XYZ file of C-alpha atoms in Angstrom:
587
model
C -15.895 -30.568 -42.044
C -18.549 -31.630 -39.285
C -17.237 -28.559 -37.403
C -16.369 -26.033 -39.634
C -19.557 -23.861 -38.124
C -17.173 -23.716 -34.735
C -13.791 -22.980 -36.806
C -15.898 -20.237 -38.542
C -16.758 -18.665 -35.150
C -13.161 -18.950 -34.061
C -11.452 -17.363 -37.057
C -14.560 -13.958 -37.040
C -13.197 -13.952 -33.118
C -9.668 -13.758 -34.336
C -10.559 -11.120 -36.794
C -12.474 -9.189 -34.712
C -9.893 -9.187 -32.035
C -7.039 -8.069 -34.970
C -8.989 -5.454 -36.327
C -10.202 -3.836 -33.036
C -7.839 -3.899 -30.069
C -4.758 -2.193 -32.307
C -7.171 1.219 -32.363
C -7.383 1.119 -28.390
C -3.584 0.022 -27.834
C -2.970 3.353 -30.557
C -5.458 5.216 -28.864
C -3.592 4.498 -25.448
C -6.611 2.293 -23.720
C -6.889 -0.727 -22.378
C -6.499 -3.942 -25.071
C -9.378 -5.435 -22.347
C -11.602 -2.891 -22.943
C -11.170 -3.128 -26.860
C -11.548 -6.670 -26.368
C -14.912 -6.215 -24.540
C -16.093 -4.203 -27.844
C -15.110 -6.247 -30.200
C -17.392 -9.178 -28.538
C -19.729 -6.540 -28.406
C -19.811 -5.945 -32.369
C -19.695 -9.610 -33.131
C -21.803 -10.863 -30.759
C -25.674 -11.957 -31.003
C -26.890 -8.826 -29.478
C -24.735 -6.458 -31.991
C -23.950 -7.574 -35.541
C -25.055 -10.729 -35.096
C -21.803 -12.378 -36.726
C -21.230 -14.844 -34.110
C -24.459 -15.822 -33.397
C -23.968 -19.269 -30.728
C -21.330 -18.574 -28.083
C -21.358 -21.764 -26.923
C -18.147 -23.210 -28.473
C -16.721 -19.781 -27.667
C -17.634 -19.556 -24.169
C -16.326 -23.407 -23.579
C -13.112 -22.131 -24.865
C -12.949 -18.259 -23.388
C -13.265 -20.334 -19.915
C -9.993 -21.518 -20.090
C -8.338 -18.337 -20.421
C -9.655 -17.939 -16.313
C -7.990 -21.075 -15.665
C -4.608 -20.624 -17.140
C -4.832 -16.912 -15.326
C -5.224 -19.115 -12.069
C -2.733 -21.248 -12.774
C -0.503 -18.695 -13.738
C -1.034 -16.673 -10.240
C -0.143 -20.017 -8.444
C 2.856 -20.024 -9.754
C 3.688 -16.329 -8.569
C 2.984 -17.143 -4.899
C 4.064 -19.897 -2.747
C 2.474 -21.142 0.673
C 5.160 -18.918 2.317
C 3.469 -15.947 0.362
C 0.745 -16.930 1.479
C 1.143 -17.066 4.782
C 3.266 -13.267 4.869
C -0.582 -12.112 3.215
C -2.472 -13.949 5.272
C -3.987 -10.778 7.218
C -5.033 -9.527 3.888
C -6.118 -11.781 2.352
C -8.265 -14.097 5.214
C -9.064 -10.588 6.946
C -9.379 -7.858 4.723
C -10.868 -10.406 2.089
C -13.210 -12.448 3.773
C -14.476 -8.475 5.324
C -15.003 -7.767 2.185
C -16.748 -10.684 0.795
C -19.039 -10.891 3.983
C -19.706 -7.235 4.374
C -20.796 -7.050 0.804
C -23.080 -10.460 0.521
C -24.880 -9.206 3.519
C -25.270 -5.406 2.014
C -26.248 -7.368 -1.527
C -28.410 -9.944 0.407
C -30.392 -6.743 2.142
C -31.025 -5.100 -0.857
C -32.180 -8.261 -2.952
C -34.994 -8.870 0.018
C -36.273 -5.580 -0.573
C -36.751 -5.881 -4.362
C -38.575 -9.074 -3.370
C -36.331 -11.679 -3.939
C -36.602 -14.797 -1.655
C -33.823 -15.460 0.877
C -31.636 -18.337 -1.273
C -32.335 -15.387 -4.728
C -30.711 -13.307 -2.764
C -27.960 -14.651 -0.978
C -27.263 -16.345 -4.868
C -27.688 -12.916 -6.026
C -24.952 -11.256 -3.018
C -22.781 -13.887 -3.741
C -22.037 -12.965 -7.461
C -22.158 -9.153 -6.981
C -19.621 -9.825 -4.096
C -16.587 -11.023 -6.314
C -14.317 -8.966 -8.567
C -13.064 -9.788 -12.094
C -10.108 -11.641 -11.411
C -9.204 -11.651 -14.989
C -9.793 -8.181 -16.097
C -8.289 -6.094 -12.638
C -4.653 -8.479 -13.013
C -4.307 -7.551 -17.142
C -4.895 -4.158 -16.032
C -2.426 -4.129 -13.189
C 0.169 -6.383 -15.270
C -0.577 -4.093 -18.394
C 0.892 -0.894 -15.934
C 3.637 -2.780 -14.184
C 1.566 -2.319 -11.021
C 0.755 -5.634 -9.572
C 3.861 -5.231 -7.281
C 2.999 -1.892 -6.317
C 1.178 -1.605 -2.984
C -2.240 -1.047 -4.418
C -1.389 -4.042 -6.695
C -0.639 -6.579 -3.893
C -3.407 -5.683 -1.623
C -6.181 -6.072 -5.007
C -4.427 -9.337 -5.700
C -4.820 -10.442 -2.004
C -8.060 -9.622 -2.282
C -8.969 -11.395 -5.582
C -7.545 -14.515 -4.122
C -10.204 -14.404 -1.508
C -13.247 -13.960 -3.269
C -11.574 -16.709 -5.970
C -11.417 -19.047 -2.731
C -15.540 -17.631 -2.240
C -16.386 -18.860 -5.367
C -15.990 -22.681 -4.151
C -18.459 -22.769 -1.311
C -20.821 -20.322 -3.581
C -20.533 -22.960 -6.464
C -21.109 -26.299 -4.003
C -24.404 -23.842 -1.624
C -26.057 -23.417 -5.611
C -27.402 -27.084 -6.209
C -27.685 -26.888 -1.833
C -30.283 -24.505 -2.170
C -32.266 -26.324 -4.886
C -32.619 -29.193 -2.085
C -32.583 -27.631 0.798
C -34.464 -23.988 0.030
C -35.888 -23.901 3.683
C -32.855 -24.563 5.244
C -29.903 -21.624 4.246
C -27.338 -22.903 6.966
C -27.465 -26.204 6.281
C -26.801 -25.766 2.954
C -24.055 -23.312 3.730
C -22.494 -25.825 6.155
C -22.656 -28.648 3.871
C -20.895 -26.428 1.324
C -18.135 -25.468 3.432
C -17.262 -29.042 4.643
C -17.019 -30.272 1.175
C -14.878 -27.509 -0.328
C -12.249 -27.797 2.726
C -12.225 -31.966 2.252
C -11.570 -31.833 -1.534
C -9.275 -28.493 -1.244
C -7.312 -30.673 1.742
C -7.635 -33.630 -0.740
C -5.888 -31.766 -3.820
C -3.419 -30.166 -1.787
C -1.716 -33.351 -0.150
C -2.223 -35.257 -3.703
C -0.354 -32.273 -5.902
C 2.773 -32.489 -3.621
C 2.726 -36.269 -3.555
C 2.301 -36.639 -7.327
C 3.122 -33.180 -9.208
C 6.600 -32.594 -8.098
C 7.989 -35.950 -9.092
C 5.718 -36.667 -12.174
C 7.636 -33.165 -13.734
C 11.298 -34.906 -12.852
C 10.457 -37.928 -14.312
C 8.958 -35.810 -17.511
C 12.194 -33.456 -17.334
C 15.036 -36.299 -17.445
C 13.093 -37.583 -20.534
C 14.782 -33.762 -22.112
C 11.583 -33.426 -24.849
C 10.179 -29.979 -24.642
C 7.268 -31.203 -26.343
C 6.483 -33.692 -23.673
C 7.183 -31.352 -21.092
C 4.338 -28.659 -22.312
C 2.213 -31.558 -22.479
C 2.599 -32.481 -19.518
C 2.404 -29.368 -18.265
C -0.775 -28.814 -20.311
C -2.181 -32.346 -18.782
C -1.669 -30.786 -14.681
C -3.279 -27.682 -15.475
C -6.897 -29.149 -17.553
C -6.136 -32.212 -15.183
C -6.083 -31.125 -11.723
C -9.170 -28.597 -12.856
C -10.824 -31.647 -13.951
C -11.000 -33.273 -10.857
C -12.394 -29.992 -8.985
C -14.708 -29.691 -11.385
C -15.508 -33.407 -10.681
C -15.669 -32.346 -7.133
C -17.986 -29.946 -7.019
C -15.587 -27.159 -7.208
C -14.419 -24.162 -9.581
C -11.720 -26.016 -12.180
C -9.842 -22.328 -12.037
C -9.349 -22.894 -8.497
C -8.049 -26.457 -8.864
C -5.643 -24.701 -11.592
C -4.272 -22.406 -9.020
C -4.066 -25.045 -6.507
C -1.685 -27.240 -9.167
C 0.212 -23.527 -9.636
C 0.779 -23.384 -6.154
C 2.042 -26.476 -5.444
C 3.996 -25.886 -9.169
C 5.670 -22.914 -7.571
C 7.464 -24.615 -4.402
C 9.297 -26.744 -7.214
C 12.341 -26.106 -9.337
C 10.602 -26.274 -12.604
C 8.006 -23.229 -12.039
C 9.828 -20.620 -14.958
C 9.318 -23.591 -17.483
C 6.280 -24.231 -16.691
C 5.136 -20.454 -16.313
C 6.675 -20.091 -19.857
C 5.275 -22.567 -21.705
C 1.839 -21.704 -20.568
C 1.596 -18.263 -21.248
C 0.870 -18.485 -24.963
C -2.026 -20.081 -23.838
C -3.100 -18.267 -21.173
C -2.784 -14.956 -23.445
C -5.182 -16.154 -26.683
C -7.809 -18.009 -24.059
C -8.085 -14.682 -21.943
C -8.455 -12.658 -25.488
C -11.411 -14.723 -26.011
C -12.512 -15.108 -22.910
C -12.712 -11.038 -22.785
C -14.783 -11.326 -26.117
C -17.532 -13.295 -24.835
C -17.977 -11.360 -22.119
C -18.764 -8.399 -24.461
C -20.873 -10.658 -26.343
C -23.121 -11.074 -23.544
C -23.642 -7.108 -23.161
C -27.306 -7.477 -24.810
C -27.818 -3.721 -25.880
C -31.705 -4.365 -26.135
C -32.070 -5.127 -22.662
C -29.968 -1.976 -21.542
C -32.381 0.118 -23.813
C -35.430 -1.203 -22.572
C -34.653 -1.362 -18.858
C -32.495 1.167 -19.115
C -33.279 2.602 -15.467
C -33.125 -1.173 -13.923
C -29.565 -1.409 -15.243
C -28.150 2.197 -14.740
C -29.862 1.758 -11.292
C -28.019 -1.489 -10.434
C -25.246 -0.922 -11.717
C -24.547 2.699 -9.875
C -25.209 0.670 -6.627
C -22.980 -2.147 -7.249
C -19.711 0.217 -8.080
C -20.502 2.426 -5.742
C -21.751 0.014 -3.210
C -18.086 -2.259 -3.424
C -16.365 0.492 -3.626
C -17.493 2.036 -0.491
C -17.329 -1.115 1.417
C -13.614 -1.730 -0.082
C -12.337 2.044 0.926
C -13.468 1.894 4.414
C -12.097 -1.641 4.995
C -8.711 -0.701 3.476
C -8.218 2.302 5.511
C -9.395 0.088 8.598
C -6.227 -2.416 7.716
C -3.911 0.618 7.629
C -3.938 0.804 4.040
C -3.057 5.100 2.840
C -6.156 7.117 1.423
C -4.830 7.032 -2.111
C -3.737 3.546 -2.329
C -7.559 2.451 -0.924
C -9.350 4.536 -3.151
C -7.338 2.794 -5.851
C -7.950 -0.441 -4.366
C -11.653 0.386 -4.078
C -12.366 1.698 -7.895
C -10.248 -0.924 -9.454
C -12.363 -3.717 -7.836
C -15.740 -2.284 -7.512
C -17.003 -4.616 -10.910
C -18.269 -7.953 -10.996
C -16.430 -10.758 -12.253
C -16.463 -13.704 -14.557
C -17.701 -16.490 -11.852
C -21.061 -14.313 -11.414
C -21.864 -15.682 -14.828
C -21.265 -18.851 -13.759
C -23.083 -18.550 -10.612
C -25.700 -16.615 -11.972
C -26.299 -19.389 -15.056
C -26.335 -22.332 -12.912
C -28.587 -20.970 -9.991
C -31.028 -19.546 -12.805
C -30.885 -23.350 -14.306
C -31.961 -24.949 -11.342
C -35.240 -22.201 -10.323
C -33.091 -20.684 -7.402
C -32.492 -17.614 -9.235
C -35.556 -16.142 -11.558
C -34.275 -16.546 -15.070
C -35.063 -12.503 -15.883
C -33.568 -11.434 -13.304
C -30.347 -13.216 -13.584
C -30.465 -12.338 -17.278
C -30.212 -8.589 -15.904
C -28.095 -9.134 -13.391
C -25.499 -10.464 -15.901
C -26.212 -7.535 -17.592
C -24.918 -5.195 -15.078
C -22.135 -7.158 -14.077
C -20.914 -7.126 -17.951
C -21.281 -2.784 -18.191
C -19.334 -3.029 -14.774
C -16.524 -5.234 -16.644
C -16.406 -3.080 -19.461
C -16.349 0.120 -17.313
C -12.956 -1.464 -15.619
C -10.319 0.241 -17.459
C -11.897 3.816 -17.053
C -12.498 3.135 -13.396
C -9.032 2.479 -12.979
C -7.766 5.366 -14.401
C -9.978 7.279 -12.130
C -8.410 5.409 -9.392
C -4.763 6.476 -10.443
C -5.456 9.634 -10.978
C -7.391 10.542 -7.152
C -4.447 8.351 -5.742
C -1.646 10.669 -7.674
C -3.553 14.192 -6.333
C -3.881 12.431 -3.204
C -0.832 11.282 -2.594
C 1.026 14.850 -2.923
C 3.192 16.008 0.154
C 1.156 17.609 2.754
C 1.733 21.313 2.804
C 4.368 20.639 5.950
C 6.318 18.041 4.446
C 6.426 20.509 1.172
C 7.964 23.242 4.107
C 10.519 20.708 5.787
C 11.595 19.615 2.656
C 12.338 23.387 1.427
C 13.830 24.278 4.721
C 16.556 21.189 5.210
C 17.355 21.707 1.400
C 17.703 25.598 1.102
C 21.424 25.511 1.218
C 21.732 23.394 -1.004
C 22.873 24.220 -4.658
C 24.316 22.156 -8.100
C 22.831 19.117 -6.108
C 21.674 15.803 -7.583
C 18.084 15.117 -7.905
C 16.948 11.154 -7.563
C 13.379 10.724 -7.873
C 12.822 7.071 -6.695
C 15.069 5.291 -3.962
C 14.621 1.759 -4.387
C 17.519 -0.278 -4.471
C 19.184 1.641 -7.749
C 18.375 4.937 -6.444
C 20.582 4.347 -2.586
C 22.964 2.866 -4.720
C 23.235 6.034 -6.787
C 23.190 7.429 -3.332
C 25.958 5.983 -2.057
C 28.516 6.313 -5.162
C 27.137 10.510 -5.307
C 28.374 10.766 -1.361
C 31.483 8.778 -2.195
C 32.023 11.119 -4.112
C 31.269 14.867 -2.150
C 27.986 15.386 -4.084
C 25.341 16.284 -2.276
C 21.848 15.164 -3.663
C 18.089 14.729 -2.099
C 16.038 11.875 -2.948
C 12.217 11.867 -3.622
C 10.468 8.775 -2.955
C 6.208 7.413 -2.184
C 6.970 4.668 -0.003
C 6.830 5.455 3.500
C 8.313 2.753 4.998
C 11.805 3.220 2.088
C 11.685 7.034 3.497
C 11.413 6.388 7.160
C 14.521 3.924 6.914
C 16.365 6.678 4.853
C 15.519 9.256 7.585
C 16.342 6.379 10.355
C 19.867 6.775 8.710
C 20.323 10.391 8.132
C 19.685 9.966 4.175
C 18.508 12.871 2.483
C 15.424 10.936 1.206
C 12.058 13.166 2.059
C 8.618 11.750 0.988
C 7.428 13.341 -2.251
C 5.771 12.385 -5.901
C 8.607 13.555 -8.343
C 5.758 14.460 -10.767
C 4.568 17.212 -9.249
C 5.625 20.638 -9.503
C 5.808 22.094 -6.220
C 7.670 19.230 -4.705
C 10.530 19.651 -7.222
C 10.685 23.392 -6.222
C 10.613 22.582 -2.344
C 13.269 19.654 -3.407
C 15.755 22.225 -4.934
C 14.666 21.063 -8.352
C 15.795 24.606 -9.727
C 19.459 24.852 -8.308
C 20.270 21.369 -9.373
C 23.160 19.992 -11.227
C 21.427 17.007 -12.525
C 18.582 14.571 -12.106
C 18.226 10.672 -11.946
C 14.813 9.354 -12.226
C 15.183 5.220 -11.387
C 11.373 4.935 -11.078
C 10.093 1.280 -11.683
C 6.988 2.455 -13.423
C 6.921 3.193 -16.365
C 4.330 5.596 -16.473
C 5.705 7.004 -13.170
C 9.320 7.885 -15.005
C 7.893 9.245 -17.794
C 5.389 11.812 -15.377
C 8.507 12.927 -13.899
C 10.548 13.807 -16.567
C 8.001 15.716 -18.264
C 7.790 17.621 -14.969
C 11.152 18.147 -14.319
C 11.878 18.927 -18.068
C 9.199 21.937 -17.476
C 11.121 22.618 -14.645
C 14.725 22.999 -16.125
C 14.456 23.187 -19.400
C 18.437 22.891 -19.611
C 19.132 20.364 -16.673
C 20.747 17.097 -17.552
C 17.723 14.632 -16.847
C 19.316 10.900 -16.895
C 16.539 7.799 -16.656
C 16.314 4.041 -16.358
C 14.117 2.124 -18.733
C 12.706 -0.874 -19.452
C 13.388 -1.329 -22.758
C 14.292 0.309 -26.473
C 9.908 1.815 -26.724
C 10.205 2.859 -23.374
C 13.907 4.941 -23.997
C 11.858 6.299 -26.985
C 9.166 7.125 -24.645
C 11.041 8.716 -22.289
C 13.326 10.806 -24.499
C 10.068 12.430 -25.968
C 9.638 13.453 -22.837
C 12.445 15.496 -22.505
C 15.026 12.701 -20.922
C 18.697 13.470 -21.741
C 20.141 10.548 -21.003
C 18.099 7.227 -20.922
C 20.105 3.919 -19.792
C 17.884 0.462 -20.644
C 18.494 -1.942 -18.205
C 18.569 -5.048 -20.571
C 21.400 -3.492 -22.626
C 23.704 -2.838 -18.934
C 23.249 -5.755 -17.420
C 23.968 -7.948 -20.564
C 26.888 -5.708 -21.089
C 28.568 -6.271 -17.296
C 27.408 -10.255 -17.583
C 29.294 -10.403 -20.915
C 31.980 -8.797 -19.239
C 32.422 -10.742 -16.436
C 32.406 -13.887 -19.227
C 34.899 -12.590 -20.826
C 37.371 -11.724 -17.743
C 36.817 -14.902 -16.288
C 37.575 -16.879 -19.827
C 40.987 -15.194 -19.243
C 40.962 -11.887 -21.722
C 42.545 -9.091 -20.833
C 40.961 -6.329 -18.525
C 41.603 -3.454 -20.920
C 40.848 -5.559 -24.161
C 37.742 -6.174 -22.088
C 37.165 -2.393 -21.210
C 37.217 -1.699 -24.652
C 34.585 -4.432 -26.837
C 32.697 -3.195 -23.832
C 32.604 0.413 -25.059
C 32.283 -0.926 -28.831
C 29.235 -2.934 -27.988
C 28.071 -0.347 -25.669
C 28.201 2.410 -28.197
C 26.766 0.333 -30.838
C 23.466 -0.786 -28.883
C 22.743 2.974 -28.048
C 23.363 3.947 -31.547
C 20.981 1.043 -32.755
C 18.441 2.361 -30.144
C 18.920 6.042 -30.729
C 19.681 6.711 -34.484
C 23.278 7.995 -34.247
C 26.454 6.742 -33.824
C 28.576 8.002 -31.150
C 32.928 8.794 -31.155
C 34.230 5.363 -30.401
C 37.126 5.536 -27.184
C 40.414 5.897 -27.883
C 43.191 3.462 -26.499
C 46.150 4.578 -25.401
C 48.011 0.942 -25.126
C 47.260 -2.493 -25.905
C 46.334 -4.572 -28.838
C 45.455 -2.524 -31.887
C 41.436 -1.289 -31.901
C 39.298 -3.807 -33.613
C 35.414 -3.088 -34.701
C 31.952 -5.165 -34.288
C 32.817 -6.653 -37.754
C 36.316 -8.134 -36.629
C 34.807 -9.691 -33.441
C 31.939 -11.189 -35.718
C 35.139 -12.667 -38.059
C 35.071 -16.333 -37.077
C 38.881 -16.468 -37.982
C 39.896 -13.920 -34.976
């Protein structure tokens, strides 16, 4: 085979990837930082397995592009405009604040102006790729912390065309910076207005005319053919081909078709990140960290602490809480992928000196790899951070004192006040714990016993009542969230009736090792009342209804808990039938 060398790369990538990334998922890390190992290993400055990354690296590119492709199909230009203050103000701060910081300290190293500004520009952007499969990973991309990093990834993505387009600029043009800037800004707004106007014309109807044909084949190819194509012709233009993917996304997501598409592509987008991930680590050249091991532990101190600096004042300037920008600030103070990029080409044309990108790529790969733990840093400063103030902790004891064999709700989203509401239907009292400040001062606008508090902690169960109450109903979203609270509550009252919502059957499992009672998955309910509605309005009677309800009901927690509970007894109707009757194509 004329390119079995390539296949063999491919499969010890695969391999790698298999044998590695299960012992950080079982060791509780981040599959992106076992990812970033593994490339490590194999890679030319490791083992030496995989010794030419080009094929790799031609294929691990695409894994950015489906990402991009897959975020435009998450927002919509009505999105976009709601974020626009975040992402065109606290972004481009950001961006600007820390090419001109960047650009400062280049000059003084010695660099020459266009080195520099080249130089800025990479250390400027984030990892697109890594912060999102951390923040999708924990459920928190639609936290607050997780919208306002996404808004401002989409900036610096947006950066990375005018920063691509100044690089061959400033091979022509080296005396003059701002004409090469301005040059580069008028061509990415023509060929960004270009793509725009030409997706809506030409996507929207090319994917009815490919969906009346009914071939789900054709359709992923098709879908396949927008995403590479629409790059393409970015690339063609001078742009990044990831942005022209998100651009196709985006006009994707304003059309009916956007969960097909979205799930067709995300086998894709999963393997090509993997690998993506993996070259990255195989670009971490352990020699060079060992023999200018100052340089790099130098650098890369001032670039994390440098972005994250500029990224915590700027999100406390846009209103943003101290917890939610510190977390903001750690989980974005790396470099990302398109520094390589930038870094490669502007070293390839004599703008950038070919060591010093070399190290610079360096740093930006350690600050990759350092991601995950960063985060977790973040989460954890945010969680101490974001305890109740010492008089919130005393209004909350003194407007709950008399109460007693209350209910507890930690979270009060949308289940929680509707848990609310059938509790006070009912005459029992309850007090409701929640970390949004805007859900608690519309709860407080309408008398609602909702007080702002983390559920997690200790002393704001105590000031809550935790200790007199009846029960407890923790209808967190997170995952990690619920499970903190239980465990806290649990220590709490070791004999209170804890009740939680989950996700799924691993997180009940979770949860009930945490001391949950009662845990109620949400796939299982809500398949249980559609089903039930099917079945009333098909004609069958209520109380037959009521009752393959309770089989089914009993059966899927038995399945997902190990036992099998007392079955209801009927007290009229049709004689009580089992699983293996309904199953009986003759009833």
């Amino acid at each position: 085979m004329p390119h079995s060398t390539t296949l063999d790369e491919v499969l010890i990538i695969l391999l790698a990837a298999v044998a590695v990334v299960p012992l950080f998922q079982r060791l509780r890390s981040s599959p992106v930082l076992g990812y970033l190992v593994a490339g490590m290993l194999i890679g030319p400055h490791g083992l030496g397995v995989v010794g030419n990354l080009e094929s790799a690296t031609f294929l691990a590119h695409f894994g950015v592009v489906f990402l991009l492709f897959a975020i435009g199909l998450e927002l919509s230009v009505e999105r976009l405009r709601v974020m626009r203050r975040t992402v065109f103000g606290l972004g481009t701060l950001q961006v600007v604040v820390t090419m001109a910081g960047a650009w400062a300290v280049g000059r003084l190293f010695g660099l020459s102006s266009p080195a520099a500004l080249i130089a800025a520009g990479g250390v400027a952007l984030s990892s697109t790729a890594v912060v999102l499969q951390i923040l999708i990973e924990r459920n928190e991309l639609t936290a607050r912390h997780g919208r306002v990093s996404f808004a401002v990834l989409l900036l610096q993505d947006l950066a990375v065309v005018p920063l691509l387009v100044l690089v061959p600029l400033l091979g022509t043009y080296e005396a003059n910076i701002a004409t090469a800037m301005g040059l580069a800004a008028v061509k990415a707004v023509v060929a960004l207005v270009g793509i725009m106007v030409l997706g809506r014309k030409v996507l929207s109807p090319l994917l009815r005319t490919v969906a009346s044909a009914r071939s789900p084949e054709l359709f992923t190819g098709v879908t396949l053919l927008i995403v590479l194509g629409v790059g393409w012709l970015t690339e063609r233009a001078g742009l990044s081909m990831a942005l022209g993917a998100f651009l196709a996304g985006l006009v994707i997501a304003e059309t009916e078709f956007r969960h097909q598409v979205e799930a067709d592509i995300e086998p894709f987008r999963g393997i090509l990140l993997a690998l993506f991930f993996m070259t990255v680590g195989m670009t971490i050249d352990l020699r060079l960290i060992l023999n200018e091991a100052v340089s790099v532990a130098g650098l890369l101190a001032l670039v994390v602490v440098g972005k994250a600096l500029v990224l915590a004042v700027l999100c406390r300037a846009f209103g943003q809480a101290p917890g939610q920008s510190l977390q903001v600030a750690l989980g974005l103070a790396q470099g990302g992928e398109f520094a390589f990029v930038l870094f490669d080409q502007a070293a390839g044309l004599d703008v950038l000196p070919r060591e010093v990108a070399q190290l610079l790529m360096v740093v930006i790969a350690l600050s990759m790899a350092a991601t995950p733990f960063l985060a977790a840093a973040g989460r954890r400063l945010a969680h101490q951070m974001t305890a109740a103030p010492q008089a919130e902790l005393q209004r909350i004891e003194g407007e709950t004192a008399d109460l007693d064999q209350h209910v507890l709700i930690a979270g009060f989203g949308r289940v929680g006040q509707t848990l609310g509401r059938l509790l006070e239907a009912n005459r029992i009292p309850y007090v409701a714990l929640d970390l949004e400040p805007k859900r608690v001062s519309e709860g407080r606008q309408r008398n609602l016993p909702v007080y702002f508090g983390d559920a997690a902690r200790p002393d704001v169960l105590k000031a809550a009542g935790g200790a007199r109450a009846r029960a407890a109903v923790v209808t967190l979203d997170h995952p990690q969230a619920a499970e903190r609270a239980v465990r806290s509550l649990r220590r709490l009252r070791p004999d209170m009736p804890i009740i939680v919502r989950a996700r799924d059957g691993s997180h009940r499992e979770t949860l009930e090792k945490a001391g949950a009672t009662m845990v109620v998955p949400e796939a299982v309910e809500a398949s249980l009342q559609l089903g039930g509605t099917l079945l009333r309005g098909i004609g069958k009677p209520a109380d037959e209804v009521s009752y393959v309800l309770d089989l089914f009901r009993d059966e899927a927690y038995a399945r997902l808990g190990g036992m099998i509970p007392a079955r209801p007894q009927r007290t009229a109707g049709p004689p009580p039938i089992s699983l293996d009757d309904l199953n009986d194509p003759r009833r």
